[in-house]
mmCIF file of C-alpha atoms and ligand atoms in Angstrom:
data_model
loop_
_atom_site.group_PDB
_atom_site.id
_atom_site.type_symbol
_atom_site.label_atom_id
_atom_site.label_comp_id
_atom_site.label_asym_id
_atom_site.label_seq_id
_atom_site.Cartn_x
_atom_site.Cartn_y
_atom_site.Cartn_z
ATOM 1 C CA MET X 1 -0.020 -0.036 0.005
ATOM 2 C CA LYS X 2 1.313 3.491 -0.895
ATOM 3 C CA LYS X 3 1.850 5.871 1.954
ATOM 4 C CA LEU X 4 -0.078 9.089 1.703
ATOM 5 C CA MET X 5 1.632 12.318 2.809
ATOM 6 C CA ALA X 6 -1.123 14.935 2.757
ATOM 7 C CA ALA X 7 -1.169 18.662 3.280
ATOM 8 C CA ASN X 8 -4.328 20.447 4.361
ATOM 9 C CA TRP X 9 -4.032 24.167 3.619
ATOM 10 C CA LYS X 10 -7.392 24.937 5.188
ATOM 11 C CA MET X 11 -8.342 28.634 4.551
ATOM 12 C CA HIS X 12 -4.792 29.724 3.896
ATOM 13 C CA LYS X 13 -3.087 31.003 0.739
ATOM 14 C CA THR X 14 -4.208 32.951 -2.316
ATOM 15 C CA ALA X 15 -3.892 31.241 -5.665
ATOM 16 C CA THR X 16 -0.528 32.988 -6.238
ATOM 17 C CA GLU X 17 0.831 31.979 -2.791
ATOM 18 C CA ALA X 18 -0.402 28.434 -3.265
ATOM 19 C CA GLU X 19 1.306 28.091 -6.676
ATOM 20 C CA GLU X 20 4.555 29.363 -5.158
ATOM 21 C CA THR X 21 4.375 26.925 -2.286
ATOM 22 C CA ALA X 22 3.495 23.980 -4.529
ATOM 23 C CA ARG X 23 6.419 24.869 -6.824
ATOM 24 C CA GLU X 24 8.774 24.983 -3.906
ATOM 25 C CA VAL X 25 7.532 21.636 -2.524
ATOM 26 C CA VAL X 26 8.115 20.035 -5.865
ATOM 27 C CA ARG X 27 11.604 21.655 -6.066
ATOM 28 C CA LEU X 28 12.664 20.590 -2.587
ATOM 29 C CA LEU X 29 11.367 17.026 -3.082
ATOM 30 C CA ASP X 30 13.030 16.623 -6.441
ATOM 31 C CA GLY X 31 14.719 13.186 -6.428
ATOM 32 C CA LYS X 32 13.681 12.590 -2.770
ATOM 33 C CA LEU X 33 10.048 11.390 -3.039
ATOM 34 C CA ALA X 34 10.278 7.686 -2.139
ATOM 35 C CA GLY X 35 8.580 5.326 -4.582
ATOM 36 C CA ASP X 36 6.119 4.041 -1.993
ATOM 37 C CA ARG X 37 4.973 7.537 -1.002
ATOM 38 C CA SER X 38 2.525 9.897 -2.568
ATOM 39 C CA VAL X 39 2.134 13.681 -1.960
ATOM 40 C CA LEU X 40 -1.462 14.970 -1.739
ATOM 41 C CA ILE X 41 -2.284 18.638 -1.328
ATOM 42 C CA PHE X 42 -5.690 20.087 -0.391
ATOM 43 C CA PRO X 43 -5.610 23.821 -1.260
ATOM 44 C CA PRO X 44 -8.536 26.030 -0.751
ATOM 45 C CA PHE X 45 -10.955 25.978 -3.659
ATOM 46 C CA THR X 46 -9.770 29.202 -5.105
ATOM 47 C CA ALA X 47 -6.203 27.903 -5.416
ATOM 48 C CA ILE X 48 -6.917 24.401 -6.745
ATOM 49 C CA GLN X 49 -6.248 25.299 -10.374
ATOM 50 C CA ALA X 50 -3.035 27.058 -9.549
ATOM 51 C CA VAL X 51 -1.735 24.052 -7.702
ATOM 52 C CA ALA X 52 -2.984 21.638 -10.415
ATOM 53 C CA ALA X 53 -0.909 23.568 -12.998
ATOM 54 C CA VAL X 54 2.265 22.847 -10.904
ATOM 55 C CA LEU X 55 1.464 19.198 -9.930
ATOM 56 C CA SER X 56 -0.104 18.034 -13.139
ATOM 57 C CA GLY X 57 1.871 15.311 -14.967
ATOM 58 C CA ARG X 58 4.130 14.667 -11.917
ATOM 59 C CA PRO X 59 3.976 10.988 -10.816
ATOM 60 C CA GLY X 60 3.289 10.615 -7.162
ATOM 61 C CA TYR X 61 1.613 14.066 -6.788
ATOM 62 C CA TYR X 62 -2.136 14.445 -6.273
ATOM 63 C CA TRP X 63 -4.426 17.304 -5.200
ATOM 64 C CA GLY X 64 -7.984 17.454 -3.861
ATOM 65 C CA GLY X 65 -10.837 19.411 -2.387
ATOM 66 C CA GLN X 66 -11.207 20.018 1.309
ATOM 67 C CA ASN X 67 -14.966 19.661 1.008
ATOM 68 C CA PHE X 68 -17.970 19.444 -1.327
ATOM 69 C CA HIS X 69 -21.751 19.188 -1.210
ATOM 70 C CA PRO X 70 -23.147 15.773 -2.000
ATOM 71 C CA LYS X 71 -25.306 16.768 -4.845
ATOM 72 C CA ASP X 72 -24.765 17.078 -8.561
ATOM 73 C CA GLU X 73 -25.821 20.732 -8.812
ATOM 74 C CA GLY X 74 -28.435 23.049 -7.718
ATOM 75 C CA ALA X 75 -29.328 25.989 -5.425
ATOM 76 C CA PHE X 76 -26.654 25.477 -2.879
ATOM 77 C CA THR X 77 -24.994 28.809 -2.435
ATOM 78 C CA GLY X 78 -21.408 28.685 -1.430
ATOM 79 C CA GLU X 79 -20.959 25.011 -2.249
ATOM 80 C CA VAL X 80 -19.088 23.057 -4.848
ATOM 81 C CA SER X 81 -19.904 19.581 -6.364
ATOM 82 C CA PRO X 82 -17.656 16.623 -6.852
ATOM 83 C CA GLU X 83 -17.862 17.172 -10.622
ATOM 84 C CA MET X 84 -16.420 20.727 -10.173
ATOM 85 C CA LEU X 85 -13.542 19.230 -8.286
ATOM 86 C CA LEU X 86 -12.959 16.465 -10.814
ATOM 87 C CA ASP X 87 -13.043 19.118 -13.577
ATOM 88 C CA LEU X 88 -10.004 20.769 -11.757
ATOM 89 C CA GLY X 89 -8.103 17.456 -11.900
ATOM 90 C CA CYS X 90 -8.776 16.660 -8.238
ATOM 91 C CA SER X 91 -8.311 12.982 -7.400
ATOM 92 C CA TYR X 92 -9.305 13.263 -3.714
ATOM 93 C CA ALA X 93 -11.619 15.025 -1.305
ATOM 94 C CA LEU X 94 -11.733 15.208 2.480
ATOM 95 C CA ALA X 95 -14.858 14.399 4.496
ATOM 96 C CA GLY X 96 -15.484 14.612 8.174
ATOM 97 C CA HIS X 97 -12.531 16.913 9.036
ATOM 98 C CA SER X 98 -13.114 17.964 12.678
ATOM 99 C CA GLU X 99 -13.335 21.648 11.573
ATOM 100 C CA ARG X 100 -16.299 20.684 9.352
ATOM 101 C CA ARG X 101 -17.855 18.647 12.156
ATOM 102 C CA TRP X 102 -17.323 21.081 15.118
ATOM 103 C CA VAL X 103 -17.150 24.509 13.450
ATOM 104 C CA PHE X 104 -19.702 23.937 10.742
ATOM 105 C CA GLY X 105 -21.894 21.383 12.517
ATOM 106 C CA GLU X 106 -21.672 18.479 10.016
ATOM 107 C CA SER X 107 -23.317 15.307 11.391
ATOM 108 C CA ASP X 108 -21.937 11.774 11.152
ATOM 109 C CA GLU X 109 -24.725 11.056 8.723
ATOM 110 C CA LEU X 110 -23.798 13.969 6.362
ATOM 111 C CA VAL X 111 -20.195 12.837 6.491
ATOM 112 C CA GLY X 112 -21.353 9.354 5.324
ATOM 113 C CA GLU X 113 -23.370 10.888 2.615
ATOM 114 C CA LYS X 114 -20.351 12.806 1.336
ATOM 115 C CA VAL X 115 -18.084 9.707 1.395
ATOM 116 C CA ALA X 116 -20.687 7.587 -0.560
ATOM 117 C CA PHE X 117 -21.459 10.371 -3.069
ATOM 118 C CA GLY X 118 -17.826 11.332 -3.584
ATOM 119 C CA LEU X 119 -16.869 7.738 -4.283
ATOM 120 C CA GLN X 120 -19.848 7.288 -6.647
ATOM 121 C CA LYS X 121 -18.680 10.339 -8.619
ATOM 122 C CA GLY X 122 -15.150 9.043 -8.974
ATOM 123 C CA LEU X 123 -13.296 10.924 -6.250
ATOM 124 C CA ARG X 124 -11.017 9.163 -3.787
ATOM 125 C CA MET X 125 -12.203 9.918 -0.262
ATOM 126 C CA VAL X 126 -10.181 10.584 2.922
ATOM 127 C CA LEU X 127 -12.630 10.123 5.779
ATOM 128 C CA CYS X 128 -11.345 11.953 8.919
ATOM 129 C CA ILE X 129 -12.323 10.751 12.382
ATOM 130 C CA GLY X 130 -11.158 11.479 15.882
ATOM 131 C CA GLU X 131 -12.337 12.153 19.489
ATOM 132 C CA LYS X 132 -12.558 15.375 21.375
ATOM 133 C CA LEU X 133 -10.559 15.761 24.590
ATOM 134 C CA GLU X 134 -13.537 15.203 26.831
ATOM 135 C CA GLU X 135 -14.273 11.974 24.993
ATOM 136 C CA ARG X 136 -10.741 10.769 25.499
ATOM 137 C CA LYS X 137 -10.924 11.646 29.158
ATOM 138 C CA ALA X 138 -14.222 9.661 29.431
ATOM 139 C CA ASP X 139 -12.549 6.682 27.888
ATOM 140 C CA LYS X 140 -14.730 6.830 24.725
ATOM 141 C CA VAL X 141 -11.987 6.832 22.038
ATOM 142 C CA GLU X 142 -12.980 3.451 20.669
ATOM 143 C CA GLU X 143 -16.624 4.237 20.878
ATOM 144 C CA VAL X 144 -16.161 7.491 18.832
ATOM 145 C CA ILE X 145 -13.943 5.745 16.221
ATOM 146 C CA SER X 146 -16.529 2.951 15.846
ATOM 147 C CA ARG X 147 -19.485 5.335 15.574
ATOM 148 C CA GLN X 148 -17.685 7.732 13.102
ATOM 149 C CA LEU X 149 -16.546 4.835 10.971
ATOM 150 C CA GLU X 150 -19.898 3.170 10.888
ATOM 151 C CA ALA X 151 -21.700 6.342 9.841
ATOM 152 C CA GLY X 152 -18.850 7.553 7.577
ATOM 153 C CA LEU X 153 -18.778 4.264 5.655
ATOM 154 C CA ALA X 154 -22.473 3.544 5.780
ATOM 155 C CA GLY X 155 -22.693 3.631 1.983
ATOM 156 C CA VAL X 156 -19.519 1.719 1.395
ATOM 157 C CA ASN X 157 -18.989 -2.024 1.241
ATOM 158 C CA GLU X 158 -16.043 -4.436 0.735
ATOM 159 C CA ASP X 159 -16.206 -4.024 -3.020
ATOM 160 C CA VAL X 160 -14.763 -0.509 -2.749
ATOM 161 C CA ALA X 161 -11.513 -0.120 -4.634
ATOM 162 C CA PRO X 162 -8.992 0.268 -1.698
ATOM 163 C CA GLU X 163 -6.999 2.960 -3.347
ATOM 164 C CA SER X 164 -10.140 5.122 -3.511
ATOM 165 C CA LEU X 165 -10.539 5.280 0.343
ATOM 166 C CA ALA X 166 -8.359 6.384 3.191
ATOM 167 C CA VAL X 167 -9.094 7.102 6.856
ATOM 168 C CA ALA X 168 -7.331 9.858 8.769
ATOM 169 C CA TYR X 169 -7.328 9.452 12.541
ATOM 170 C CA GLU X 170 -7.055 12.987 13.922
ATOM 171 C CA PRO X 171 -7.705 13.467 17.613
ATOM 172 C CA VAL X 172 -9.422 16.878 17.903
ATOM 173 C CA TRP X 173 -7.308 17.938 20.812
ATOM 174 C CA ALA X 174 -4.073 17.431 18.746
ATOM 175 C CA ILE X 175 -5.206 19.508 15.768
ATOM 176 C CA GLY X 176 -3.456 22.796 15.543
ATOM 177 C CA THR X 177 -2.560 22.741 19.162
ATOM 178 C CA GLY X 178 1.106 21.632 19.057
ATOM 179 C CA GLU X 179 0.041 18.773 21.172
ATOM 180 C CA VAL X 180 0.884 15.402 19.390
ATOM 181 C CA ALA X 181 -0.760 12.184 20.457
ATOM 182 C CA GLY X 182 1.876 9.900 22.002
ATOM 183 C CA PRO X 183 3.066 6.691 20.181
ATOM 184 C CA GLU X 184 0.813 4.497 22.387
ATOM 185 C CA GLU X 185 -2.269 6.679 21.832
ATOM 186 C CA ILE X 186 -1.668 6.699 18.076
ATOM 187 C CA SER X 187 -0.955 2.891 17.887
ATOM 188 C CA GLU X 188 -4.026 2.058 19.935
ATOM 189 C CA ALA X 189 -6.379 4.254 17.989
ATOM 190 C CA HIS X 190 -4.969 3.053 14.605
ATOM 191 C CA THR X 191 -5.381 -0.565 15.662
ATOM 192 C CA GLN X 192 -8.941 0.034 16.709
ATOM 193 C CA THR X 193 -9.512 1.809 13.364
ATOM 194 C CA ARG X 194 -8.045 -1.226 11.497
ATOM 195 C CA VAL X 195 -10.140 -3.742 13.449
ATOM 196 C CA LYS X 196 -13.344 -1.720 12.842
ATOM 197 C CA LEU X 197 -12.502 -1.380 9.210
ATOM 198 C CA ARG X 198 -12.183 -5.167 8.944
ATOM 199 C CA GLU X 199 -15.574 -5.538 10.533
ATOM 200 C CA LEU X 200 -17.087 -3.079 8.067
ATOM 201 C CA LEU X 201 -15.129 -3.922 4.835
ATOM 202 C CA GLY X 202 -13.605 -7.441 5.405
ATOM 203 C CA ASN X 203 -10.257 -8.101 3.872
ATOM 204 C CA THR X 204 -10.334 -4.913 1.871
ATOM 205 C CA ALA X 205 -9.656 -3.115 5.149
ATOM 206 C CA ASP X 206 -6.043 -4.147 5.159
ATOM 207 C CA GLN X 207 -5.324 -2.241 1.895
ATOM 208 C CA ILE X 208 -6.897 1.094 3.149
ATOM 209 C CA PRO X 209 -4.294 3.625 4.343
ATOM 210 C CA ILE X 210 -4.842 5.019 7.835
ATOM 211 C CA LEU X 211 -3.247 8.406 8.217
ATOM 212 C CA TYR X 212 -2.419 10.183 11.403
ATOM 213 C CA GLY X 213 -3.147 13.905 11.818
ATOM 214 C CA GLY X 214 -2.522 16.295 14.690
ATOM 215 C CA SER X 215 0.491 18.652 14.980
ATOM 216 C CA VAL X 216 2.781 16.515 12.774
ATOM 217 C CA LYS X 217 5.979 18.275 11.936
ATOM 218 C CA PRO X 218 9.399 17.383 10.522
ATOM 219 C CA ALA X 219 10.738 16.513 13.928
ATOM 220 C CA ASN X 220 8.078 13.894 14.734
ATOM 221 C CA ALA X 221 6.864 12.649 11.279
ATOM 222 C CA GLU X 222 9.219 9.686 10.819
ATOM 223 C CA GLN X 223 8.670 8.391 14.422
ATOM 224 C CA ILE X 224 4.968 8.445 13.798
ATOM 225 C CA MET X 225 5.284 6.875 10.326
ATOM 226 C CA GLU X 226 7.165 3.911 11.885
ATOM 227 C CA LEU X 227 4.165 2.979 14.119
ATOM 228 C CA ASP X 228 2.027 -0.022 13.167
ATOM 229 C CA ASN X 229 -0.978 0.788 11.081
ATOM 230 C CA VAL X 230 0.240 4.276 10.259
ATOM 231 C CA ASP X 231 0.207 4.590 6.513
ATOM 232 C CA GLY X 232 0.643 8.327 6.119
ATOM 233 C CA VAL X 233 -0.020 11.722 7.675
ATOM 234 C CA LEU X 234 -2.441 14.573 7.243
ATOM 235 C CA VAL X 235 -0.629 17.765 8.037
ATOM 236 C CA GLY X 236 -2.192 21.214 8.743
ATOM 237 C CA GLY X 237 -0.009 23.946 10.142
ATOM 238 C CA ALA X 238 3.381 22.361 9.204
ATOM 239 C CA SER X 239 2.273 21.925 5.599
ATOM 240 C CA LEU X 240 1.917 25.646 4.889
ATOM 241 C CA ALA X 241 5.605 26.238 4.498
ATOM 242 C CA ALA X 242 7.283 24.283 1.679
ATOM 243 C CA ASP X 243 10.513 23.568 3.577
ATOM 244 C CA SER X 244 8.621 22.106 6.578
ATOM 245 C CA PHE X 245 6.192 19.961 4.496
ATOM 246 C CA SER X 246 9.061 18.759 2.295
ATOM 247 C CA GLY X 247 10.819 17.815 5.534
ATOM 248 C CA ILE X 248 7.920 15.540 6.429
ATOM 249 C CA VAL X 249 7.382 13.791 3.122
ATOM 250 C CA PRO X 250 10.468 11.722 2.156
ATOM 251 C CA ALA X 251 11.313 8.406 3.856
HETATM 252 C C1 PEP I 1 -5.475 19.066 10.156
HETATM 253 O O1 PEP I 1 -5.974 20.128 9.926
HETATM 254 O O2 PEP I 1 -5.817 17.983 9.567
HETATM 255 C C2 PEP I 1 -4.313 18.966 11.063
HETATM 256 C C3 PEP I 1 -3.907 17.822 11.493
HETATM 257 O O3 PEP I 1 -3.802 20.256 11.475
HETATM 258 P P1 PEP I 1 -2.348 20.407 12.307
HETATM 259 O O4 PEP I 1 -1.320 19.595 11.513
HETATM 260 O O5 PEP I 1 -2.139 21.799 12.219
HETATM 261 O O6 PEP I 1 -2.610 19.848 13.684
#
């Protein structure tokens, strides 16, 4: 299974800035991108085309949308459709990022609808899951992982092409806080995720990458990548600067 090294630029960078950063990432990684690793960038919608122009035609580089609305078209002011993302060459989209869940109030069910609709339309989906601090303190990590995977994958079965799905375990308390989950916390949550994926998707589960996200940076990335059931990372803050993201990507 290919490792996915993903950058989530959130609501950062104009198209011009995004193009510059993407160019610099490619330059810094020239000859250094391991054959078993792919780079995936999620720019804001307005910068997708600029990033696509840089990454297009480069093996091992992909880009995607941070969000979409699960409908073909219609009166949905402010939203974009999977087809609009595909038209810009996007291969991937995120669903269930904690900021979508907790800032914009997306339910587990809506996340599941997005995953199913995106896959049906030909996007590869990265389903983000993860517990809040109070849920960890209440010993509910496994319960949250189970619930979010069940709902997020409600429209997916074991016939899914494994390369079209990834899960990102991102404990909410570790996102953008500088607080990284410890190796045991990551290993435990990723094992629980794999076990639940097997229950939901049978043997296909073993080919689905499970990424870790939450304050990943160059200094801790390789240590995290060495853990069992960690098949990549989803990086926010440390992906915004090309030198720091390119310090995370290579093996
Ligand atoms: C994220 O937004 O998915 C994320 C993990 O952010 P950060 O790396 O800044 O914690």
